[in-house]
Coordinates of C-alpha atoms and ligand atoms in Angstrom, one line a residue:
M1 CA 62.6 89.2 44.0
K2 CA 66.2 91.8 44.1
N3 CA 65.3 94.6 42.0
T4 CA 68.7 95.8 40.0
V5 CA 69.2 97.9 37.8
M6 CA 68.0 95.7 34.3
T7 CA 64.8 95.0 36.7
L8 CA 64.4 99.0 37.0
Q9 CA 64.8 99.3 33.0
K10 CA 62.6 96.8 32.2
M11 CA 60.2 98.8 34.8
K12 CA 60.6 102.0 32.7
E13 CA 59.9 99.9 29.3
N14 CA 57.3 98.6 30.6
H15 CA 56.0 101.4 31.9
E16 CA 55.6 100.6 35.5
K17 CA 56.5 103.0 37.9
A18 CA 59.3 102.5 40.3
V19 CA 58.8 103.4 44.2
M20 CA 62.4 104.7 46.4
V21 CA 62.1 105.9 49.6
T22 CA 65.1 107.3 51.8
A23 CA 66.4 105.0 55.1
Y24 CA 69.5 105.4 57.3
D25 CA 69.7 102.4 59.6
Y26 CA 68.8 98.9 59.9
T27 CA 65.5 98.4 61.4
T28 CA 63.7 101.4 59.5
A29 CA 65.5 99.7 56.2
K30 CA 64.1 96.5 57.2
I31 CA 60.6 98.1 57.3
M32 CA 60.7 99.5 54.2
D33 CA 62.2 96.7 52.5
E34 CA 59.1 94.5 54.0
S35 CA 57.2 96.7 52.6
G36 CA 57.8 96.3 49.3
V37 CA 59.7 99.8 48.1
N38 CA 61.9 98.6 44.9
M39 CA 64.8 100.9 45.9
I40 CA 66.2 102.7 49.0
L41 CA 68.4 105.5 49.3
V42 CA 70.9 106.0 51.8
G43 CA 70.6 110.3 51.0
D44 CA 73.3 112.6 52.8
S45 CA 70.1 114.5 53.7
L46 CA 71.4 111.8 56.8
G47 CA 73.3 115.3 57.9
M48 CA 70.4 116.6 58.8
T49 CA 67.4 114.2 59.5
M50 CA 69.9 111.5 61.5
L51 CA 72.8 114.2 62.6
G52 CA 71.5 117.3 63.3
Y53 CA 73.9 119.4 60.7
E54 CA 71.6 122.0 58.9
D55 CA 72.6 120.9 55.9
T56 CA 74.4 118.1 54.2
L57 CA 77.6 119.5 53.8
S58 CA 79.4 118.1 57.2
V59 CA 78.7 114.9 55.9
T60 CA 81.7 112.3 55.8
M61 CA 82.8 109.3 54.0
E62 CA 82.5 107.4 57.5
D63 CA 79.1 108.5 57.8
M64 CA 78.1 107.4 54.5
I65 CA 78.9 103.9 55.4
H66 CA 78.9 103.5 59.2
H67 CA 74.6 104.4 58.1
S68 CA 75.0 102.6 54.4
A69 CA 76.0 99.2 56.1
A70 CA 73.4 99.1 58.2
V71 CA 71.0 99.8 55.8
A72 CA 72.2 97.3 53.8
R73 CA 72.0 94.6 56.7
G74 CA 68.7 95.4 56.8
T75 CA 67.8 95.5 52.9
K76 CA 66.8 92.1 50.9
E77 CA 64.8 93.3 47.9
A78 CA 65.7 96.8 47.6
F79 CA 68.2 98.3 45.4
L80 CA 70.1 99.9 47.2
V81 CA 72.1 103.6 46.5
T82 CA 74.3 105.4 48.5
D83 CA 75.1 109.2 48.5
M84 CA 78.7 110.3 47.9
P85 CA 79.3 113.3 50.6
F86 CA 80.2 116.9 49.2
M87 CA 84.3 116.1 48.4
S88 CA 84.2 112.5 47.7
Y89 CA 84.2 113.8 44.2
Q90 CA 84.1 116.7 43.5
T91 CA 87.7 116.4 43.8
S92 CA 89.3 114.7 41.2
V93 CA 88.4 111.8 39.1
Y94 CA 90.3 109.5 41.2
D95 CA 88.6 110.2 44.5
A96 CA 85.7 110.0 42.9
V97 CA 86.6 106.5 42.3
V98 CA 87.9 105.4 45.3
N99 CA 85.4 106.9 47.1
A100 CA 82.5 104.8 44.9
G101 CA 84.3 101.4 45.7
R102 CA 84.4 102.3 49.4
L103 CA 80.6 102.9 49.0
M104 CA 80.4 99.7 47.6
K105 CA 82.8 97.4 49.4
E106 CA 82.4 99.0 52.9
G107 CA 78.8 100.0 52.7
R108 CA 77.6 97.3 50.7
A109 CA 75.3 99.7 48.6
N110 CA 74.8 97.8 44.9
A111 CA 74.8 102.2 42.8
V112 CA 76.3 105.4 44.2
K113 CA 74.7 108.4 43.4
L114 CA 76.7 112.1 42.3
E115 CA 75.2 115.3 42.2
G116 CA 75.6 117.3 38.8
G117 CA 75.9 117.2 35.0
S118 CA 77.9 117.7 32.5
E119 CA 80.6 118.6 34.9
F120 CA 80.9 115.5 36.4
V121 CA 80.9 113.1 32.8
P122 CA 84.8 112.7 33.6
H123 CA 83.6 110.9 37.0
V124 CA 80.5 108.9 35.6
K125 CA 82.6 107.5 33.7
A126 CA 85.6 106.7 35.7
I127 CA 83.4 105.1 38.1
V128 CA 81.0 103.6 35.9
N129 CA 84.2 101.6 34.2
A130 CA 85.2 100.5 37.9
S131 CA 82.2 98.2 37.5
I132 CA 79.9 100.6 39.8
P133 CA 76.2 101.8 38.8
V134 CA 76.0 105.2 39.3
V135 CA 73.0 107.4 39.8
G136 CA 73.0 111.0 38.6
H137 CA 70.7 114.1 40.9
I138 CA 70.0 117.0 38.7
G139 CA 68.6 119.9 39.4
L140 CA 68.3 121.3 43.6
T141 CA 71.4 119.6 44.4
P142 CA 71.4 120.1 48.0
Q143 CA 75.6 120.1 48.1
S144 CA 75.3 123.2 45.9
V145 CA 72.9 125.2 48.2
N146 CA 75.8 127.7 48.7
A147 CA 76.3 128.6 44.9
F148 CA 72.6 128.8 44.2
G149 CA 71.6 130.8 47.0
G150 CA 69.4 128.8 48.4
F151 CA 66.6 125.8 47.8
K152 CA 64.6 126.5 44.6
V153 CA 63.3 125.1 41.4
Q154 CA 66.0 124.4 38.6
G155 CA 65.5 124.9 35.4
K156 CA 62.5 127.7 34.6
D157 CA 63.6 129.4 31.9
E158 CA 64.9 128.7 28.5
E159 CA 68.6 128.8 29.4
A160 CA 68.3 126.8 32.6
A161 CA 66.0 124.0 31.2
K162 CA 68.4 123.4 27.8
K163 CA 70.8 122.7 30.6
L164 CA 68.7 120.1 32.3
I165 CA 68.1 118.5 29.1
A166 CA 71.8 118.5 28.4
D167 CA 72.9 117.3 31.2
A168 CA 70.5 114.5 32.0
K169 CA 71.3 113.3 28.3
A170 CA 75.5 114.2 28.9
L171 CA 75.1 111.7 31.9
E172 CA 72.9 108.6 30.5
A173 CA 76.0 108.8 27.9
A174 CA 78.2 108.7 30.3
G175 CA 77.0 105.6 31.3
A176 CA 74.5 106.6 34.7
C177 CA 72.1 104.1 35.0
M178 CA 69.1 106.1 36.3
I179 CA 69.2 109.8 37.3
V180 CA 67.2 111.4 40.4
M181 CA 65.5 114.9 39.3
E182 CA 65.3 117.0 42.6
C183 CA 62.6 120.6 42.2
V184 CA 62.3 120.1 38.1
P185 CA 59.1 121.6 36.9
A186 CA 56.6 119.0 36.4
K187 CA 56.3 119.3 32.4
L188 CA 60.3 119.6 31.6
A189 CA 60.3 116.3 34.2
K190 CA 58.1 115.3 31.7
L191 CA 60.2 116.0 28.7
I192 CA 63.1 114.6 30.4
T193 CA 61.6 111.5 31.1
E194 CA 60.9 110.6 27.1
E195 CA 64.1 112.2 25.9
L196 CA 66.1 109.4 28.3
S197 CA 66.2 105.7 27.9
I198 CA 67.1 105.1 31.6
P199 CA 64.6 105.8 34.5
T200 CA 64.4 109.3 36.1
I201 CA 63.3 108.9 39.6
G202 CA 61.6 112.2 40.9
I203 CA 61.8 114.5 43.7
G204 CA 59.4 117.7 43.6
A205 CA 59.4 116.8 39.4
G206 CA 55.9 115.5 38.9
R207 CA 54.1 112.4 38.3
D208 CA 55.4 111.6 34.9
C209 CA 59.1 110.3 36.3
D210 CA 59.4 107.2 36.2
A211 CA 60.2 106.9 39.8
Q212 CA 59.7 109.2 42.8
V213 CA 61.0 109.3 45.5
L214 CA 60.7 110.9 49.1
V215 CA 62.9 111.9 53.0
Y216 CA 61.0 108.9 55.2
Q217 CA 60.4 111.4 57.8
D218 CA 58.7 113.7 55.6
L219 CA 56.4 110.8 54.2
L220 CA 55.8 109.8 57.9
A221 CA 55.7 113.6 59.9
M222 CA 58.9 112.5 61.9
Y223 CA 60.9 116.1 61.0
G224 CA 59.0 119.2 62.0
G225 CA 60.0 122.5 60.6
F226 CA 60.1 123.1 57.1
R227 CA 57.9 120.8 55.1
P228 CA 58.6 121.3 51.1
K229 CA 55.6 122.0 48.9
F230 CA 56.5 118.5 46.8
V231 CA 55.9 116.3 50.5
K232 CA 53.1 114.4 51.1
V233 CA 52.3 112.8 54.4
F234 CA 50.9 109.6 54.6
A235 CA 51.2 108.7 58.2
N236 CA 51.2 110.8 61.1
V237 CA 54.0 108.5 62.7
G238 CA 55.4 111.0 64.8
E239 CA 52.4 112.4 65.8
Q240 CA 51.9 108.3 67.2
M241 CA 55.9 108.4 68.4
R242 CA 54.7 111.2 71.2
E243 CA 51.8 109.8 71.9
G244 CA 53.1 106.6 72.3
M245 CA 55.9 108.5 74.6
K246 CA 53.4 110.3 76.8
S247 CA 51.3 106.9 77.9
Y248 CA 54.6 105.4 78.6
I249 CA 56.1 108.2 80.4
E250 CA 52.7 108.3 82.5
E251 CA 52.5 104.9 83.1
T252 CA 55.5 104.1 84.5
K253 CA 55.0 107.7 86.8
S254 CA 51.9 106.3 88.0
G255 CA 53.2 102.5 88.1
A256 CA 51.0 100.9 85.6
F257 CA 53.8 100.5 84.1
P258 CA 55.7 97.0 84.1
A259 CA 52.6 95.1 85.1
E260 CA 52.8 91.4 85.6
Q261 CA 53.2 90.1 82.6
H262 CA 55.9 91.6 82.4
C263 CA 57.9 91.0 84.7
F264 CA 59.8 87.5 85.7
Q265 CA 58.8 85.2 88.8
I266 CA 60.8 83.3 91.4
E267 CA 59.8 81.1 94.2
D268 CA 58.3 83.2 97.3
S269 CA 60.8 80.3 99.1
V270 CA 63.4 81.5 97.7
I271 CA 62.8 85.6 98.6
E272 CA 62.0 84.2 102.0
K273 CA 65.4 82.9 102.3
L274 CA 66.7 86.8 101.7
Y275 CA 65.4 88.0 104.1
Ligands
KIV1 O1 70.0 113.1 50.5 C1 68.7 112.4 49.8 O2 67.7 112.4 50.4 C2 68.1 113.0 48.3 C3 67.4 112.9 47.9 C4 66.6 113.8 48.6 C5 66.9 112.4 46.5 O3 69.4 112.5 47.7

């Protein structure tokens, strides 16, 4: 059954947890979709995971459309959310609607996600008015890494916590259908989840959010280097890939691969005529 804004809303009402994971290409999307996740996110994290940038700032609309369209072709049942990249909506309400429309038309997303709180209420309202579902994203918003001065937990003091609550409520009132909370203290994320009628999706925001999201290279240990505190490794796929590649190289060099069963045959009588 296709996951929709309505089915995901029902899940919140029934206290049933939903699961979201990132994907950036057809093959991975197909695996994620067939595994039964409720939502797939084409995150602008693809800047790091797929394109090798050090942050998300260089990601373009063209990058997002290219990857979103590939993921859409591999997705049947999951609800597909695609990120609006840096400077595709911050510049004006008009840009926000035009670019959200492109992610739906060309990227075949089911919803768009944008980072930021109350300051983007006009943008969210305008996109929603164009019949495009919007997922908000508050807390640690990686497109603002330079303004934040690094990747840090958000909402820890009273003022910052009150601002996050106000942001979440403002986004809901503007028509957002869900809100991602990233790196928010668990008790604050619980309070916000209880205050909102729309589902919350946590990443580093504790277990009381209505859904969880992780970057797939993190949960499958495919991405080296820094691993955030909130990541749990569920399978060592990176290690398995390295092992597989080692065997492929060894067997190719030794001549064990390709074996008889990997080769196409021809009658000896035909070959003899060629010498
Ligand atoms: O870009 C991304 O993958 C995200 C998640 C971390 C929520 O926004």
